[in-house]
Coordinates of C-alpha atoms and ligand atoms in Angstrom, one line a residue:
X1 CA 0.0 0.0 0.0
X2 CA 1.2 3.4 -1.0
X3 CA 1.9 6.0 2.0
X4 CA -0.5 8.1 1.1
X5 CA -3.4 5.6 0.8
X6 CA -1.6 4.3 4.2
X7 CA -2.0 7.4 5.6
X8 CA -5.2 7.9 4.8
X9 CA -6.5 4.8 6.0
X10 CA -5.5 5.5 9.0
X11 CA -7.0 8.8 9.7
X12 CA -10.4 7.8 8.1
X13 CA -10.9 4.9 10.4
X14 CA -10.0 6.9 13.5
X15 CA -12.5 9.7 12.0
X16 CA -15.4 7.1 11.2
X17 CA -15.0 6.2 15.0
X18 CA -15.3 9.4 16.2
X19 CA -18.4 10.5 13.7
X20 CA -20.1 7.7 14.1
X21 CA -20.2 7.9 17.9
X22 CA -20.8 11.9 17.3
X23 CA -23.5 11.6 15.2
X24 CA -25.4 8.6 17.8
X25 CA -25.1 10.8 20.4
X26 CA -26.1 14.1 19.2
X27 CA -28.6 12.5 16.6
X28 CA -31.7 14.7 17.7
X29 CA -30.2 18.0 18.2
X30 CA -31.1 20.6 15.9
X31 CA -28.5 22.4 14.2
X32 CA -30.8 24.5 11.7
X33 CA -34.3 25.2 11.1
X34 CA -35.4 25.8 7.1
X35 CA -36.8 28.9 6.1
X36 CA -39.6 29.2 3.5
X37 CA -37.2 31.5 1.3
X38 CA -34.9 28.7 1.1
X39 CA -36.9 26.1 0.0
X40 CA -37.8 28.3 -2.8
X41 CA -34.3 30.1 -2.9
X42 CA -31.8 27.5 -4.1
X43 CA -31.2 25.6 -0.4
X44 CA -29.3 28.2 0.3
X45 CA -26.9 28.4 3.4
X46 CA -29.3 25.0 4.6
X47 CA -26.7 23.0 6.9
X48 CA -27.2 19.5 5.8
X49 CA -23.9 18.1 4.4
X50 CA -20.0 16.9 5.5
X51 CA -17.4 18.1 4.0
X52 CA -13.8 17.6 5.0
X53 CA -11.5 18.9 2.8
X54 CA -12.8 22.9 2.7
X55 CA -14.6 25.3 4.7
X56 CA -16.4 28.5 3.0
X57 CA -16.5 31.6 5.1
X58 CA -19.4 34.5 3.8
X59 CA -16.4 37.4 4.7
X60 CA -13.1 35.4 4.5
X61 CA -13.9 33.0 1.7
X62 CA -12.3 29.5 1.5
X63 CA -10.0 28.1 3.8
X64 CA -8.4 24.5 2.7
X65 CA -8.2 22.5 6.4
X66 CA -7.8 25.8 7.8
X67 CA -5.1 27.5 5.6
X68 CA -6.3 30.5 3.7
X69 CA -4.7 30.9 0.4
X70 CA -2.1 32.9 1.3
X71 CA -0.8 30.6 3.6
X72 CA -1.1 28.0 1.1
X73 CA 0.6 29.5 -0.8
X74 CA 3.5 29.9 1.5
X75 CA 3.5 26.9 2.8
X76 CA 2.7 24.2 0.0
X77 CA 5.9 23.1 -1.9
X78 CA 6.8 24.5 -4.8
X79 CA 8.8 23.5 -8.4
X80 CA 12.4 24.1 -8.0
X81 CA 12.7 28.0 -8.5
X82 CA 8.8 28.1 -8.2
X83 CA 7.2 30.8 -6.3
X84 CA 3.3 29.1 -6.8
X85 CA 2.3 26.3 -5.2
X86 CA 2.0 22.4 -6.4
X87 CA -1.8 21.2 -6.5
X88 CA -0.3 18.1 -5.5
X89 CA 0.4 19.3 -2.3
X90 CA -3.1 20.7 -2.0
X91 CA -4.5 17.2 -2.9
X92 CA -2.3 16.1 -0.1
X93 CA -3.7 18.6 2.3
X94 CA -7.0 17.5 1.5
X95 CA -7.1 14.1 1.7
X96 CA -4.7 13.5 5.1
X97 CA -5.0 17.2 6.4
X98 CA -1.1 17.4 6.6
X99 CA 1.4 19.4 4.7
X100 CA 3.4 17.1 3.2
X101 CA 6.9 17.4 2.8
X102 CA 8.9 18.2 -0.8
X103 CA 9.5 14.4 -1.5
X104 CA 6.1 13.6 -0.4
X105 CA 5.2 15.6 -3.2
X106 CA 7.5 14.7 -5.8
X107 CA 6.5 11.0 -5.1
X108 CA 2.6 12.2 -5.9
X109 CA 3.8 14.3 -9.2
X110 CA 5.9 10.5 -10.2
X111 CA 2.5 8.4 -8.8
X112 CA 0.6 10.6 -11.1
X113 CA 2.9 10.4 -14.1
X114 CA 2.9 6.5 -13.9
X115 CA -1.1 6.3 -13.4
X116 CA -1.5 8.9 -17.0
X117 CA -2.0 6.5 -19.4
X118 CA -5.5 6.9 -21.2
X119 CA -6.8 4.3 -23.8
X120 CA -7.1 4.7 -27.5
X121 CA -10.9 4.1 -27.2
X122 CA -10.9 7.1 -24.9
X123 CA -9.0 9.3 -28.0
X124 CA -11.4 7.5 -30.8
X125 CA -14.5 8.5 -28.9
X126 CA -13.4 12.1 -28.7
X127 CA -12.2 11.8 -32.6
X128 CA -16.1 10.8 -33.6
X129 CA -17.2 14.4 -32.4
X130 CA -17.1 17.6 -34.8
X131 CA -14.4 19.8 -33.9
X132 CA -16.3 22.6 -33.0
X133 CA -18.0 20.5 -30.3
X134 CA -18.1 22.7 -26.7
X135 CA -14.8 21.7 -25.1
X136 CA -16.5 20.8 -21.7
X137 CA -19.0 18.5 -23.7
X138 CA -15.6 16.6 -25.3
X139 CA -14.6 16.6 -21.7
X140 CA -17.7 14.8 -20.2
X141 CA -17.8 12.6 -22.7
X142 CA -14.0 11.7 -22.5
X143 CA -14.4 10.9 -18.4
X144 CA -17.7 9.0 -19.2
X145 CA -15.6 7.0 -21.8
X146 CA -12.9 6.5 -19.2
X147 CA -15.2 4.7 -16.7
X148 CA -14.6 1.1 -18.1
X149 CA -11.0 1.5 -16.3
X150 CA -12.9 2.1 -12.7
X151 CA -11.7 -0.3 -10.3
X152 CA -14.9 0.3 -8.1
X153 CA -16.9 -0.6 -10.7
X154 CA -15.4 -3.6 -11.1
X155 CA -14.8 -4.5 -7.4
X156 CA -18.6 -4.3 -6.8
X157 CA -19.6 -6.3 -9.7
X158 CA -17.5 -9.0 -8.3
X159 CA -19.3 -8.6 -4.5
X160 CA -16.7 -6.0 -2.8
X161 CA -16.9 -6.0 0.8
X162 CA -18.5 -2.4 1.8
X163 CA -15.3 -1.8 4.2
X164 CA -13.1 -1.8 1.0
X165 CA -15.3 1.1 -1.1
X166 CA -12.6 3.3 0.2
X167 CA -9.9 1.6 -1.0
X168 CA -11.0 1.3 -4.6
X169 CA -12.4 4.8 -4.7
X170 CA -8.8 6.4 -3.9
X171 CA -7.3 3.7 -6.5
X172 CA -10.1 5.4 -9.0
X173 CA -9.6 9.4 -7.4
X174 CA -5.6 8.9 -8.2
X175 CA -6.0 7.4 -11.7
X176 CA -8.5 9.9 -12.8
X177 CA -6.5 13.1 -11.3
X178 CA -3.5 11.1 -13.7
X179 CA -5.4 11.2 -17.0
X180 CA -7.4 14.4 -16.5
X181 CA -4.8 16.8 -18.0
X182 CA -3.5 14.1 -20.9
X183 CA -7.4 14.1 -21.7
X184 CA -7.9 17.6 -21.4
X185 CA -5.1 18.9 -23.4
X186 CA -5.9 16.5 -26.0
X187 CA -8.8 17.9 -26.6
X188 CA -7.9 21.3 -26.5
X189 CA -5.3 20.3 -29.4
X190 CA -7.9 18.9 -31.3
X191 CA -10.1 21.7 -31.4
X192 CA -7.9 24.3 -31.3
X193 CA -4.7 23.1 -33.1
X194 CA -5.9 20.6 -35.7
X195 CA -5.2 17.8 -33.8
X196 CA -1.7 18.5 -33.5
X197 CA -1.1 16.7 -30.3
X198 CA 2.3 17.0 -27.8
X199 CA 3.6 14.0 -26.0
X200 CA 3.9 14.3 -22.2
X201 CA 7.4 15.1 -20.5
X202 CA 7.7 13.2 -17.7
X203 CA 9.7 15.3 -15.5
X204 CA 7.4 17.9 -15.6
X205 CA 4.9 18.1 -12.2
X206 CA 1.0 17.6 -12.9
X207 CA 0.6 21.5 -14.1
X208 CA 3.5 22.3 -15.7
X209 CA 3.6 18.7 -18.1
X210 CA -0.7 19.8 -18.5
X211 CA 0.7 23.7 -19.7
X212 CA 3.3 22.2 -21.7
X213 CA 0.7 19.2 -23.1
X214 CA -1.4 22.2 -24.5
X215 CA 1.4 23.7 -25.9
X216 CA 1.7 27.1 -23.9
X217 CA 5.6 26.8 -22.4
X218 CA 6.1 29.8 -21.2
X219 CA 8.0 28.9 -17.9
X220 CA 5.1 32.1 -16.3
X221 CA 2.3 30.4 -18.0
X222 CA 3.2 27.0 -16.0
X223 CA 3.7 29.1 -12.6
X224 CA -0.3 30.4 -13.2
X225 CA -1.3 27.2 -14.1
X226 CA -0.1 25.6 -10.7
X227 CA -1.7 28.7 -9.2
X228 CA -5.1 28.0 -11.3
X229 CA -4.8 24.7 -10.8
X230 CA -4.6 25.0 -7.0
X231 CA -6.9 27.8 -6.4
X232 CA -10.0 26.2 -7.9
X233 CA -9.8 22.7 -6.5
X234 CA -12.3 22.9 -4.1
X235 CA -15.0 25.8 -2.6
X236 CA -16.5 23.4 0.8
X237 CA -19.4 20.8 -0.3
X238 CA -22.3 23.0 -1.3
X239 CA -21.6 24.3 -4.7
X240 CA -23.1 22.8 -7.7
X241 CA -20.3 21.1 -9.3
X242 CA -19.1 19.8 -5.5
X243 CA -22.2 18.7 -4.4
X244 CA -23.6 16.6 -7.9
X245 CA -20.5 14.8 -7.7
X246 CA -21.4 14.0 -3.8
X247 CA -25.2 13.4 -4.6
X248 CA -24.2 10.9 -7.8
X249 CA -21.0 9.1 -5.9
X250 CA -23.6 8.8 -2.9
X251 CA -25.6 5.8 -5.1
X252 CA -22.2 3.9 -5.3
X253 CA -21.8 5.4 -9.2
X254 CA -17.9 5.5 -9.0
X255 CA -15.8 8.6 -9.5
X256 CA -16.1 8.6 -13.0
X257 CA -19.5 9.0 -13.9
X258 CA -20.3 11.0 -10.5
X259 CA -17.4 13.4 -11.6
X260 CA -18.5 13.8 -15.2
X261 CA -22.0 14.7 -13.9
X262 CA -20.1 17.1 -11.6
X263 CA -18.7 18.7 -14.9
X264 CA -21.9 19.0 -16.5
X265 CA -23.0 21.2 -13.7
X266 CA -19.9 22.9 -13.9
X267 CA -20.3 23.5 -17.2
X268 CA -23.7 26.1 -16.6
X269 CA -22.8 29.6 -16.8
X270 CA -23.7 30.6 -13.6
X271 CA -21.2 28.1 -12.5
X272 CA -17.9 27.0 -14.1
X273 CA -18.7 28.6 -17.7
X274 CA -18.5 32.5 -16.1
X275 CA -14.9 31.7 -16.8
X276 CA -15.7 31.7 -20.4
X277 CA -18.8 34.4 -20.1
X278 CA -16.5 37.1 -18.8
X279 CA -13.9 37.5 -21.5
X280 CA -15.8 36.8 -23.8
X281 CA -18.4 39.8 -22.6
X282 CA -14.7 42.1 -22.1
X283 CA -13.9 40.8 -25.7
X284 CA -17.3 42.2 -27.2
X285 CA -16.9 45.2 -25.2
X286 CA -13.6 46.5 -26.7
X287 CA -15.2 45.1 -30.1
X288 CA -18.2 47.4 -29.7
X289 CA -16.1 50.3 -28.1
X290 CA -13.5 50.0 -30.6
X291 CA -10.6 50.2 -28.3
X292 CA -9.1 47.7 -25.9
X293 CA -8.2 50.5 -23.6
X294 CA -12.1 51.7 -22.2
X295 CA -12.2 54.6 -20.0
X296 CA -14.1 53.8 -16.6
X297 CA -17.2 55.9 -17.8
X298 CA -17.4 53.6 -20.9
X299 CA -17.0 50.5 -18.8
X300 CA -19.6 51.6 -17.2
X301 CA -22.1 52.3 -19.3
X302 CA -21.1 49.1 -21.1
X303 CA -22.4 47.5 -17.8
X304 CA -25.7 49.0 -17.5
X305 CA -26.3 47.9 -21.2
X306 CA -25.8 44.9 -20.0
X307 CA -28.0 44.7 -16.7
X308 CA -30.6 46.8 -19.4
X309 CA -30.6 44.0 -21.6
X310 CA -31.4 41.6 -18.8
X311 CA -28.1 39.8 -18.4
X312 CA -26.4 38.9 -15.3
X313 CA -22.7 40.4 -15.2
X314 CA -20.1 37.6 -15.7
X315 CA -17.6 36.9 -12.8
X316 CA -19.6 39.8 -10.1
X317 CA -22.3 37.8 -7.4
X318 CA -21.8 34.7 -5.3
X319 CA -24.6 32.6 -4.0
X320 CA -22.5 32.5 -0.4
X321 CA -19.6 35.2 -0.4
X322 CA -19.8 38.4 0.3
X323 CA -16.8 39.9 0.1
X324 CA -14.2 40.0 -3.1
X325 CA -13.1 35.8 -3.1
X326 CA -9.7 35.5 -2.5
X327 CA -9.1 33.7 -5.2
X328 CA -9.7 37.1 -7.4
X329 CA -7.3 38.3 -5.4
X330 CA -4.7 35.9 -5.6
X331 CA -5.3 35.9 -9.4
X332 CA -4.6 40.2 -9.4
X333 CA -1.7 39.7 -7.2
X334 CA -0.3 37.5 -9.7
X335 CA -1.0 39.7 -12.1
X336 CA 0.6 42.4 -10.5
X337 CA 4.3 40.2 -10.1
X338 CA 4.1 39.0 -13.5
X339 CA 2.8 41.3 -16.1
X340 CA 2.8 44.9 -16.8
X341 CA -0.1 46.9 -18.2
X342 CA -1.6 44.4 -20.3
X343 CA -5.0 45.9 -21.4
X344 CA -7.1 42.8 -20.8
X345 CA -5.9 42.9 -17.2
X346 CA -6.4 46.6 -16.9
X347 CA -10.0 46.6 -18.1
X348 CA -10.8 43.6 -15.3
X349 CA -9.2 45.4 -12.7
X350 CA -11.3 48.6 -13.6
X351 CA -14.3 46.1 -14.1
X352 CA -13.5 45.6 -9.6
X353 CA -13.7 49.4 -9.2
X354 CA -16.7 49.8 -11.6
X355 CA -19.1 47.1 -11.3
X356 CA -19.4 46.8 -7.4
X357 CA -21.2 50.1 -7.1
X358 CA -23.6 49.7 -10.5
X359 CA -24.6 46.0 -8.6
X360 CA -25.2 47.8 -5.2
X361 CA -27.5 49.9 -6.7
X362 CA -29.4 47.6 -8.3
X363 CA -30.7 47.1 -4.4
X364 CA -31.3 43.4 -4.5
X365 CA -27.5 41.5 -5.4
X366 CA -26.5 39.9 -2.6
X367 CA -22.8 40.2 -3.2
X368 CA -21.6 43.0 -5.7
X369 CA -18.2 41.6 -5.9
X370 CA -16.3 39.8 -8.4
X371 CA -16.0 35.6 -7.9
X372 CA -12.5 33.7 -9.3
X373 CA -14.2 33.9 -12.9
X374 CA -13.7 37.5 -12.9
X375 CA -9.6 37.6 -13.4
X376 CA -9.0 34.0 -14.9
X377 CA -9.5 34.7 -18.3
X378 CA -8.1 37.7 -19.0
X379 CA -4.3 36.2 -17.2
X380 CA -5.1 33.3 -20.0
X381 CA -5.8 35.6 -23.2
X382 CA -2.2 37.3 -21.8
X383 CA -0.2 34.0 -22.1
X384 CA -1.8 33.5 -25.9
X385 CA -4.4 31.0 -24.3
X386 CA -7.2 32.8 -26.0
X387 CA -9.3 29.8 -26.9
X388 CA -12.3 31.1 -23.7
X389 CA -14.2 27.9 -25.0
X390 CA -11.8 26.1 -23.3
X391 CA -11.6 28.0 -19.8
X392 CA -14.1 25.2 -18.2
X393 CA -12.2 22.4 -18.7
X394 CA -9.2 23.8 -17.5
X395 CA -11.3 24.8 -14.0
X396 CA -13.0 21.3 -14.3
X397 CA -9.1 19.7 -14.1
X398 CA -9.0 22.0 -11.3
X399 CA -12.1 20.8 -9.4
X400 CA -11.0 16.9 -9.6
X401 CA -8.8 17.6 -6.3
X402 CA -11.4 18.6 -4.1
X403 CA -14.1 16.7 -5.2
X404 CA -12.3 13.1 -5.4
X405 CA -10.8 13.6 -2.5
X406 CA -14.2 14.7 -0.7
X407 CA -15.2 11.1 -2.4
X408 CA -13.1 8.9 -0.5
X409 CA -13.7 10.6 2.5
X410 CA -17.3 10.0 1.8
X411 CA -17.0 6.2 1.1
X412 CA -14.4 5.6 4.3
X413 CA -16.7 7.2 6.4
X414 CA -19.8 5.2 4.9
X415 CA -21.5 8.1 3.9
X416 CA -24.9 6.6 2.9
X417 CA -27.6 8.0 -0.1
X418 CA -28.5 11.4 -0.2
X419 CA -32.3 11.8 -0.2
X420 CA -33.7 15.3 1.1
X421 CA -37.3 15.9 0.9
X422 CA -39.5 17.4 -1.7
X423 CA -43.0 18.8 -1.6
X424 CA -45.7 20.0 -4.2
X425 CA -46.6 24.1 -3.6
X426 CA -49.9 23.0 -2.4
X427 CA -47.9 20.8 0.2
X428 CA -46.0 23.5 0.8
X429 CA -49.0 25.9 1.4
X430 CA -50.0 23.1 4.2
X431 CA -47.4 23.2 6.1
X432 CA -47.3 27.4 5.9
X433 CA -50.4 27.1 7.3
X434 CA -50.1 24.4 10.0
X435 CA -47.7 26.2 11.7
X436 CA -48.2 30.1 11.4
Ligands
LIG501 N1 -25.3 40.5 -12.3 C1 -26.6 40.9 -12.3 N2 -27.5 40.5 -11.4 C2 -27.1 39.7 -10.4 C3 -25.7 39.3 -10.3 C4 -24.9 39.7 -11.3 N3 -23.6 39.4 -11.3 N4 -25.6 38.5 -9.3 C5 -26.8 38.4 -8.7 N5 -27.7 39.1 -9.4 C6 -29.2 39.2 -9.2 C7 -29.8 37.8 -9.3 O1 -29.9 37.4 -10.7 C8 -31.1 38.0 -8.6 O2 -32.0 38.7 -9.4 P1 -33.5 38.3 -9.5 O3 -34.0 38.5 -8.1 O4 -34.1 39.3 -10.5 O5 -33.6 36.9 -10.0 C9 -30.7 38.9 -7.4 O6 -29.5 39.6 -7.9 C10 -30.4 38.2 -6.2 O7 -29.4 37.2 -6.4 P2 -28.3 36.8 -5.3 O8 -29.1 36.2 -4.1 O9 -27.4 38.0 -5.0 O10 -27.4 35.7 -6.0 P3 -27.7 34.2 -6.1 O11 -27.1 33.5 -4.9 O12 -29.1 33.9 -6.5 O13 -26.8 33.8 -7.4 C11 -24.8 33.8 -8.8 C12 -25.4 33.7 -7.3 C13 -23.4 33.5 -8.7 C14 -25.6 32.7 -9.6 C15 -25.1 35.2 -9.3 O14 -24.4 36.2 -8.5 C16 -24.8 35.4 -10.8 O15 -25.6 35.1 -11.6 N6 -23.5 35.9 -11.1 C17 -23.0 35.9 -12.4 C18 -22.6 34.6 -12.9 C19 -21.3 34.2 -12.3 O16 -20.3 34.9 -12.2 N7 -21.2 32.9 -11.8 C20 -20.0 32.3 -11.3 C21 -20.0 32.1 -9.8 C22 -18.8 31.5 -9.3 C23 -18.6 30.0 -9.8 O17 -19.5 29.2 -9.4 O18 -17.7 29.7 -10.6

């Protein structure tokens, strides 16, 4: 058994002692009552779900068991001459809530490397679909395609024990994470680059060999993508991509098909796609101004046209922060060591001072400031990664950290079927009236 899976053995069986005993003895005490407005609002802010690996705070925003992201990104191991931090440490941090040492890390970016292999019939699926097929519908499709490798799948057919669910969940987690980028840049290459493809280099780590697989080597462009690729693994249980994948790995569906309906919900543009969304709303912007350097009254106005036409604004609003997320913020500050006065940058950074106020005024927006879909694009379009299609799948690559490692938590703690309750409105209207 590897360390890592040793590891986490370890701390899941001493954690599914403790829960279980926690959960006996404190089964009937209420920890939240459920508001009209959220039945018909969403669910929001119900409490009604575990979820280890990340906490969301409305003012703070997310911390990863506990560290914010700028102590992640001090703390988490880094490439040799790096200044960003290695998702593989995150994944680390997630699933064993330690910070694991360099060689800890190097031994995950090897583990990865060795698990990469995806089949042919994986490739001659994707090569059946038109070219101009949406990249995150190639990428469902390719992770569906991929599920006749899962070892769960398997296991069960063959009557696995329920204590070993675990087991063959990480085996499936740490195979998928593997493939994910060969996957994804393969079909960015064929959509993009007429199926031009680049052969991994193996003594790359997990982001930098996915920047170079897509064929973007500046040695800047790999430092953001271990950045990207860190800051959007995982934003606590709740969210919509997060929590399908929870609701569909709940029925025993293993990690591939429970992630690939994860990234069709990520793939909605009030989700995932606002990555996509924003630049391409900047990019029609400076077509219908005429000039890729705006002045703030013109990004202004641009905005209300917007709102007037009855469109949301791409990358402003969160359905729990309110406050700018952090992950915006760690996206400007790279910005601000890396490049100078690129326009694309300028115009979201005068997007932050312009759109908050317009959004306030509109009296009902919850949260008038920007979410990590606001900066991520225009930090692409400056490293020639123009192709906003693709954004998605490069935050769905992302979003496999947090939400496989959330999954075998869930099946070592013997999570069991999520079933909440519905009601009809004329149900609804009973219950209003039996208790007001
Ligand atoms: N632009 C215009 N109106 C907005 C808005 C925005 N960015 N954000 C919220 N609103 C509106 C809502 O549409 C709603 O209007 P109606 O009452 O007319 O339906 C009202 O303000 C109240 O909404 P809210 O409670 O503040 O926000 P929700 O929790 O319902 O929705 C979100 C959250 C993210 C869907 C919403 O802010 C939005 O649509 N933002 C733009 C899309 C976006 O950037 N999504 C990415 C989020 C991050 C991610 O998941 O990747």
């Amino acid at each position: 058994m590897d360390l890592l899976k040793k590891k986490f053995e370890e701390k899941a069986t001493a954690l599914k002692a403790e829960m279980r005993a926690f959960s006996k003895e404190n089964a009937n005490v209420i920890v939240d009552q459920v508001k009209v407005a959220q039945v018909f609002g969403g669910m929001r802010g119900v409490k009604s779900m575990i979820w280890e690996a990340s906490q969301l705070d409305a003012q703070e925003g997310i911390r990863f068991r506990g560290y914010t992201i700028p102590e992640l990104k001090e703390i988490l191991p880094k490439a040799p001459g790096g200044k960003e931090p290695l998702p593989e440490g995150l994944f680390w941090l997630m699933l064993v809530d330690e910070i694991p040492t360099q060689e800890q890390v190097n031994w995950l970016s090897d583990e990865w490397e060795k698990r990469a292999k995806v089949s042919d019939s994986v490739y001659k699926v994707l090569d059946t679909l038109p070219a101009d097929t949406h990249p995150m519908t190639q990428f469902v499709l390719a992770i569906t395609a991929m599920q006749s490798d899962s070892i769960f799948s398997q296991k069960y057919s063959e009557g696995m024990s329920k204590h070993d669910y675990w087991d063959a969940t990480y085996e499936d987690a740490m195979n998928l994470i593997a493939k994910l980028p060969h996957v994804a840049a393969y079909i960015y290459r064929r959509t993009y680059h007429n199926g031009e493809h680049i052969a991994a280099d193996e003594s790359l780590d997990w982001a930098a060999n996915f920047a170079h697989m897509l064929g973007h080597n500046d040695p800047d462009f790999k430092s953001l993508m271990r950045l990207y690729l860190t800051i959007h693994a995982d934003h606590e249980g709740g969210n919509a991509s997060a929590h399908t994948v929870h609701l569909v790995n709940s029925t025993l569906s293993d990690v591939y098909l429970s992630f690939a309906a994860g990234m069709a919900s990520l793939a909605g543009p009030l989700h995932g796609l606002a990555n996509q969304e924003v630049i391409k709303w900047i990019f029609s912007m400076t077509e219908k101004l005429g000039t890729t350097k705006p002045s703030k009254e013109q990004i202004a106005q641009y905005v209300q046209d917007t709102l007037d036409s009855g469109q949301v604004i791409p990358g402003y609003g969160h359905a729990v922060l309110r406050k700018p997320d952090p992950r915006f913020t760690a996206q400007k500050t790279f910005a601000e060591e890396y490049i100078q006065d690129d326009d694309y940058v300028n115009i979201v950074w005068n997007l932050f001072d312009v759109v908050p106020g317009i959004l306030d005024s509109l009296g009902k927006v919850k949260n008038p400031w920007p979410n990590v879909d606001a900066h991520s694009g225009a930090l692409l379009v400056h490293y020639g990664l123009k192709e906003y299609g693709y954004y998605t799948v490069l935050f769905g690559v992302s979003r496999a950290l947090g939400v496989l490692a959330n999954s075998c938590w869930s099946r070592a703690l013997g999570f069991p079927l999520e079933r909440p309750k519905s009601h009809t409105f004329e149900k609804m209207k009973e219950i209003v009236k039996s208790v007001s």
